[in-house]
Every structure is written in C-alpha cells, then in structure tokens.
Tab-separated table of C-alpha atoms in Angstrom:
chain	number	residue	atom	x	y	z
A	879	MET	CA	58.593	-61.973	-24.843
A	880	ALA	CA	61.654	-62.910	-22.781
A	881	ASN	CA	63.437	-60.094	-20.958
A	882	HIS	CA	66.686	-60.633	-22.852
A	883	VAL	CA	65.078	-59.861	-26.212
A	884	ILE	CA	66.145	-56.460	-27.567
A	885	ASP	CA	63.083	-54.382	-28.396
A	886	LEU	CA	63.370	-53.102	-31.963
A	887	THR	CA	59.902	-51.547	-32.162
A	888	GLY	CA	59.975	-48.241	-34.048
A	889	LYS	CA	63.619	-48.510	-35.035
A	890	ARG	CA	64.798	-48.015	-38.598
A	891	PHE	CA	67.147	-50.355	-40.447
A	892	GLY	CA	67.850	-49.119	-43.950
A	893	ARG	CA	64.464	-48.829	-45.624
A	894	LEU	CA	62.718	-50.853	-42.912
A	895	VAL	CA	60.882	-49.532	-39.869
A	896	VAL	CA	60.064	-52.179	-37.251
A	897	ILE	CA	56.380	-52.355	-36.292
A	898	ARG	CA	56.205	-55.197	-33.782
A	899	PRO	CA	57.417	-58.717	-33.000
A	900	SER	CA	55.397	-61.244	-34.951
A	901	ALA	CA	56.771	-64.725	-34.232
A	902	ARG	CA	59.813	-66.841	-33.500
A	903	ASP	CA	61.553	-68.942	-36.107
A	904	LYS	CA	62.520	-72.589	-35.671
A	905	TYR	CA	65.736	-71.521	-33.940
A	906	GLY	CA	63.897	-69.427	-31.354
A	907	SER	CA	64.951	-66.074	-32.846
A	908	VAL	CA	62.397	-63.267	-32.835
A	909	VAL	CA	60.938	-62.353	-36.218
A	910	TRP	CA	59.786	-58.743	-36.547
A	911	GLU	CA	57.047	-57.268	-38.698
A	912	CYS	CA	58.482	-54.359	-40.651
A	913	LYS	CA	57.244	-51.745	-43.086
A	914	CYS	CA	59.468	-50.901	-46.016
A	915	ASP	CA	59.698	-47.399	-47.468
A	916	CYS	CA	58.178	-48.813	-50.650
A	917	GLY	CA	55.014	-49.644	-48.673
A	918	MET	CA	55.453	-53.419	-48.421
A	919	ILE	CA	55.064	-55.272	-45.125
A	920	CYS	CA	57.644	-57.954	-44.516
A	921	HIS	CA	58.987	-60.093	-41.684
A	922	LYS	CA	62.679	-60.132	-40.787
A	923	ARG	CA	64.814	-61.768	-38.087
A	924	GLY	CA	66.107	-59.339	-35.483
A	925	ALA	CA	69.688	-60.579	-35.759
A	926	LEU	CA	69.767	-59.834	-39.485
A	927	LEU	CA	68.318	-56.367	-38.944
A	928	ARG	CA	70.900	-55.479	-36.287
A	929	LYS	CA	73.800	-56.772	-38.400
A	930	GLY	CA	72.671	-54.777	-41.407
A	931	SER	CA	72.281	-57.933	-43.484
A	932	THR	CA	68.782	-56.965	-44.528
A	933	LYS	CA	67.816	-53.385	-45.358
A	934	SER	CA	64.583	-53.652	-47.321
A	935	CYS	CA	61.753	-55.980	-48.218
A	936	GLY	CA	63.800	-57.022	-51.234
A	937	CYS	CA	63.166	-53.944	-53.358
A	938	LEU	CA	66.672	-52.562	-52.804
A	939	ALA	CA	68.359	-55.670	-54.212
A	940	ARG	CA	65.993	-55.667	-57.178
A	941	GLU	CA	66.755	-52.020	-57.903
A	942	ILE	CA	70.501	-52.562	-57.688
A	943	SER	CA	70.300	-55.641	-59.898
A	944	SER	CA	68.138	-53.844	-62.429
A	945	SER	CA	70.479	-50.868	-62.489
A	946	VAL	CA	73.525	-53.068	-62.975
A	947	HIS	CA	71.872	-54.983	-65.800
A	948	ARG	CA	70.859	-51.787	-67.585
A	949	SER	CA	74.234	-50.112	-67.243
A	950	HIS	CA	76.657	-52.803	-68.391
A	951	GLY	CA	74.736	-55.166	-70.677
A	952	ASP	CA	77.073	-58.039	-69.758
A	953	THR	CA	74.514	-60.362	-68.195
A	954	GLY	CA	75.253	-63.874	-69.389
A	955	THR	CA	78.934	-63.255	-70.159
A	956	LYS	CA	81.640	-65.280	-68.427
A	957	LEU	CA	83.056	-62.175	-66.759
A	958	TYR	CA	79.690	-61.252	-65.276
A	959	LYS	CA	79.207	-64.856	-64.090
A	960	MET	CA	82.622	-64.618	-62.436
A	961	TRP	CA	81.462	-61.509	-60.543
A	962	ARG	CA	78.194	-63.161	-59.531
A	963	GLY	CA	80.068	-66.291	-58.488
A	964	MET	CA	82.131	-64.315	-55.963
A	965	HIS	CA	78.955	-63.084	-54.319
A	966	ASP	CA	77.286	-66.496	-54.344
A	967	ARG	CA	80.264	-68.194	-52.704
A	968	CYS	CA	80.548	-65.566	-49.958
A	969	LYS	CA	76.839	-65.336	-49.172
A	970	SER	CA	75.730	-68.962	-49.481
A	971	GLY	CA	74.887	-70.670	-46.196
A	972	LYS	CA	74.874	-74.141	-47.688
A	973	GLY	CA	77.403	-76.930	-48.149
A	974	SER	CA	81.028	-76.286	-48.999
A	975	HIS	CA	80.405	-72.596	-49.730
A	976	PHE	CA	79.422	-72.024	-46.099
A	977	LYS	CA	82.425	-73.961	-44.776
A	978	ASN	CA	85.023	-72.549	-47.152
A	979	TYR	CA	83.803	-68.979	-47.585
A	980	LYS	CA	81.034	-67.521	-45.425
A	981	ASN	CA	81.985	-69.314	-42.216
A	982	ARG	CA	85.620	-68.170	-42.624
A	983	GLY	CA	84.632	-64.535	-43.094
A	984	ILE	CA	85.552	-64.402	-46.789
A	985	THR	CA	83.801	-61.374	-48.301
A	986	VAL	CA	83.678	-59.256	-51.464
A	987	CYS	CA	85.198	-55.802	-50.979
A	988	THR	CA	82.965	-52.731	-50.942
A	989	GLU	CA	84.403	-51.538	-54.255
A	990	TRP	CA	83.216	-54.683	-56.066
A	991	GLU	CA	80.232	-55.701	-53.963
A	992	LYS	CA	77.571	-53.716	-55.801
A	993	ASP	CA	79.514	-52.278	-58.722
A	994	TYR	CA	80.129	-54.723	-61.550
A	995	SER	CA	81.631	-51.969	-63.694
A	996	ALA	CA	84.455	-51.464	-61.152
A	997	PHE	CA	85.187	-55.195	-61.190
A	998	LYS	CA	85.066	-55.279	-65.007
A	999	LYS	CA	87.515	-52.367	-65.234
A	1000	TRP	CA	89.928	-54.161	-62.865
A	1001	ALA	CA	89.650	-57.411	-64.843
A	1002	ILE	CA	90.324	-55.745	-68.207
A	1003	ASN	CA	93.273	-53.772	-66.792
A	1004	ASN	CA	94.708	-57.048	-65.484
A	1005	GLY	CA	94.567	-58.857	-68.816
A	1006	TYR	CA	91.252	-60.683	-68.648
A	1007	THR	CA	90.533	-63.145	-71.450
A	1008	GLU	CA	88.026	-65.993	-71.553
A	1009	GLY	CA	89.496	-69.087	-69.956
A	1010	LEU	CA	90.990	-67.238	-66.997
A	1011	THR	CA	89.461	-67.441	-63.529
A	1012	ILE	CA	89.700	-65.250	-60.460
A	1013	ASP	CA	92.030	-66.420	-57.710
A	1014	ARG	CA	92.648	-65.040	-54.222
A	1015	ILE	CA	96.388	-64.708	-53.580
A	1016	ASP	CA	95.919	-65.128	-49.809
A	1017	ASN	CA	93.163	-67.685	-49.256
A	1018	ASN	CA	92.512	-66.314	-45.774
A	1019	LYS	CA	91.487	-62.925	-47.179
A	1020	GLY	CA	88.511	-61.871	-49.276
A	1021	TYR	CA	87.966	-60.728	-52.833
A	1022	SER	CA	89.566	-57.324	-53.477
A	1023	PRO	CA	91.836	-55.744	-56.108
A	1024	ASP	CA	94.946	-56.143	-53.947
A	1025	ASN	CA	94.270	-59.819	-53.135
A	1026	CYS	CA	93.087	-61.128	-56.497
A	1027	ARG	CA	94.613	-62.129	-59.796
A	1028	LEU	CA	93.401	-63.727	-63.017
A	1029	VAL	CA	94.885	-67.163	-63.604
A	1030	ASN	CA	94.369	-70.374	-65.531
A	1031	ASN	CA	92.814	-73.422	-63.877
A	1032	ILE	CA	96.153	-75.075	-63.044
A	1033	VAL	CA	97.424	-72.082	-61.078
A	1034	GLN	CA	94.135	-71.785	-59.228
A	1035	ALA	CA	94.137	-75.479	-58.318
A	1036	ASN	CA	97.663	-75.113	-56.948
A	1037	ASN	CA	96.521	-72.236	-54.719
A	1038	LYS	CA	93.798	-74.200	-52.931
A	1039	ARG	CA	94.103	-74.350	-49.135
A	1040	THR	CA	93.913	-78.148	-49.355
A	1041	ASN	CA	97.108	-78.353	-51.459
A	1042	LYS	CA	100.119	-79.334	-49.389
A	1043	LEU	CA	103.434	-77.653	-50.163
A	1044	ILE	CA	106.458	-79.983	-50.280
A	1045	GLU	CA	110.037	-78.741	-49.957
A	1046	TYR	CA	112.748	-80.904	-51.477
A	1047	ASP	CA	116.227	-80.187	-52.810
A	1048	GLY	CA	115.816	-76.438	-52.373
A	1049	GLU	CA	112.493	-76.188	-54.232
A	1050	ILE	CA	108.933	-75.817	-52.954
A	1051	HIS	CA	105.963	-77.073	-54.979
A	1052	THR	CA	102.545	-78.563	-54.405
A	1053	ILE	CA	102.175	-82.331	-54.678
A	1054	ALA	CA	100.517	-81.956	-58.080
A	1055	GLU	CA	103.375	-79.759	-59.327
A	1056	TRP	CA	106.007	-82.249	-58.128
A	1057	GLU	CA	104.203	-85.115	-59.870
A	1058	ARG	CA	104.142	-83.181	-63.148
A	1059	LYS	CA	107.788	-82.173	-62.699
A	1060	ILE	CA	108.907	-85.759	-62.073
A	1061	GLY	CA	106.578	-87.177	-64.695
A	1062	TRP	CA	104.612	-89.436	-62.366
A	1063	LEU	CA	100.957	-90.324	-62.599
A	1064	SER	CA	98.641	-88.178	-60.503
A	1065	GLY	CA	98.295	-89.534	-56.967
A	1066	THR	CA	101.632	-91.374	-56.741
A	1067	LEU	CA	103.413	-88.944	-54.430
A	1068	ARG	CA	100.263	-88.205	-52.459
A	1069	ASP	CA	99.741	-91.916	-51.775
A	1070	ARG	CA	103.313	-92.371	-50.572
A	1071	LEU	CA	103.072	-89.443	-48.154
A	1072	ARG	CA	99.667	-90.602	-46.936
A	1073	HIS	CA	101.196	-93.985	-46.080
A	1074	GLY	CA	103.815	-92.329	-43.880
A	1075	TRP	CA	106.823	-92.127	-46.194
A	1076	ASP	CA	109.237	-89.302	-45.428
A	1077	VAL	CA	109.647	-86.701	-48.161
A	1078	GLU	CA	113.104	-87.824	-49.358
A	1079	ARG	CA	112.109	-91.466	-49.690
A	1080	ALA	CA	108.809	-90.529	-51.349
A	1081	MET	CA	110.622	-88.319	-53.865
A	1082	THR	CA	113.574	-90.574	-54.695
A	1083	GLN	CA	112.539	-94.222	-54.481
A	1084	PRO	CA	111.893	-95.524	-58.002
A	1085	LYS	CA	108.403	-96.627	-58.863
A	1086	LYS	CA	107.894	-100.305	-59.503
A	1087	GLU	CA	105.806	-101.854	-62.214
A	1088	LYS	CA	105.055	-105.323	-63.442
A	1089	GLN	CA	106.520	-106.357	-66.776
A	1090	HIS	CA	105.961	-109.877	-68.099
A	1091	GLY	CA	105.272	-111.161	-64.637
A	1092	GLN	CA	108.391	-109.594	-63.115
A	1093	VAL	CA	108.531	-106.600	-60.773
A	1094	THR	CA	111.211	-104.165	-61.886
A	1095	ALA	CA	112.266	-100.730	-60.652
A	1096	ARG	CA	111.620	-97.804	-62.983
C-alpha cells in the first residue's frame, strides 16, 4: 500500500470494525474488509467510513426502515413518498439530482432524516393536503422545518433557481408570472429577453400576429 494511505485496521466506524485492506476500486480508493456487529463481512471504501456515510453492512438501514414502516403505516401514501423523495434527491449521485442537490450540499435535517413521524407532524401542522408539494424557501439551504413550506405546483415552479426574476414598473415577478399577468402565451417574454431585448421594450412592445395576410399589432 502507498504511504499516504491512512491505515484503518482495527478501527470502529458505527457497527463496523475494519479488518484489513482488501482491494482498490476503479478510482484507486482503498476498499477495506470490515466485520459488522451483526456478524456479516462486508467491504467498504475508506473515504465513506471516515466521513460516516456508511456505518453497517446494511443492517442498520434495514432496521430503521422496518421500524419506520411498522410505526406509521403510511408506506405508499403521497406524504410518505414526499418524505422519501427528499432523501432520494439529496443522496442520489446520478444525473440532475447530483448536480442540483447532493453536489450543492443540500441535505435533510437531522430531525427529519430518520424520523418520518416528525416530518408528518410538521406537514399536518402546516396544512398538508394531497396536491401540495414540499418547497424549500431558500434554494441554497436544505430541507428543514424553518426552510420548508407546502405549496401548489405553480408556486414551486416559480421558486426554482432557474427562474429569472424581472423587475418592471415597481413589481418583481418571474417570467412565467409576468406572462400570466399580461396574458401572453408561455415563452413570449422569455424569447424576447433571450434575443437581447431590454426589459422595458420586452414588456411594452405589442405582439404582432398575422390576420388575413396582414401583420397587425396586438
């Protein structure tokens, strides 16, 4: 083994005790053979052990999941799927979830992470009904009671980081909100701004449409 590798032999991480290094993964990271308190032998990357990302052979997660399922009986409900969805978005290392959540450090707070009942209580106290979704008030912060609200799909769409806020005539709205307010088709204002129009011109110049072969201002 290279000198810079940290020797984890004999150290405990959660339920795991490291036995010896066993291999290297495709990225060159050392994989360690570990014995779990339940008796199972497993192999874990050293970086994950040191970060606390893995604490058992998998038995701990199964026990927590089983306990949650027994205690609340909500498996399969939309509220439970909402809770699971938070975890999936923050832990997934694939595609847009990695870019928009995990890679930005978006996490689920300790209070909600392993306790569905705490999340359910918060949701009910905040007026949960089917059709509402969970929305982070500050998109740069994680899921927690003080940074979340229950909203309809339109409000959530308006809160996306990709939505650009436009100020005009003393009001501030997203592009989608301005288009609904003015009564334009979706994409009209966005297209004008994308083509370099300034905000005032984009907001005030009448749309043009063809009528009986003639182009008239609307």
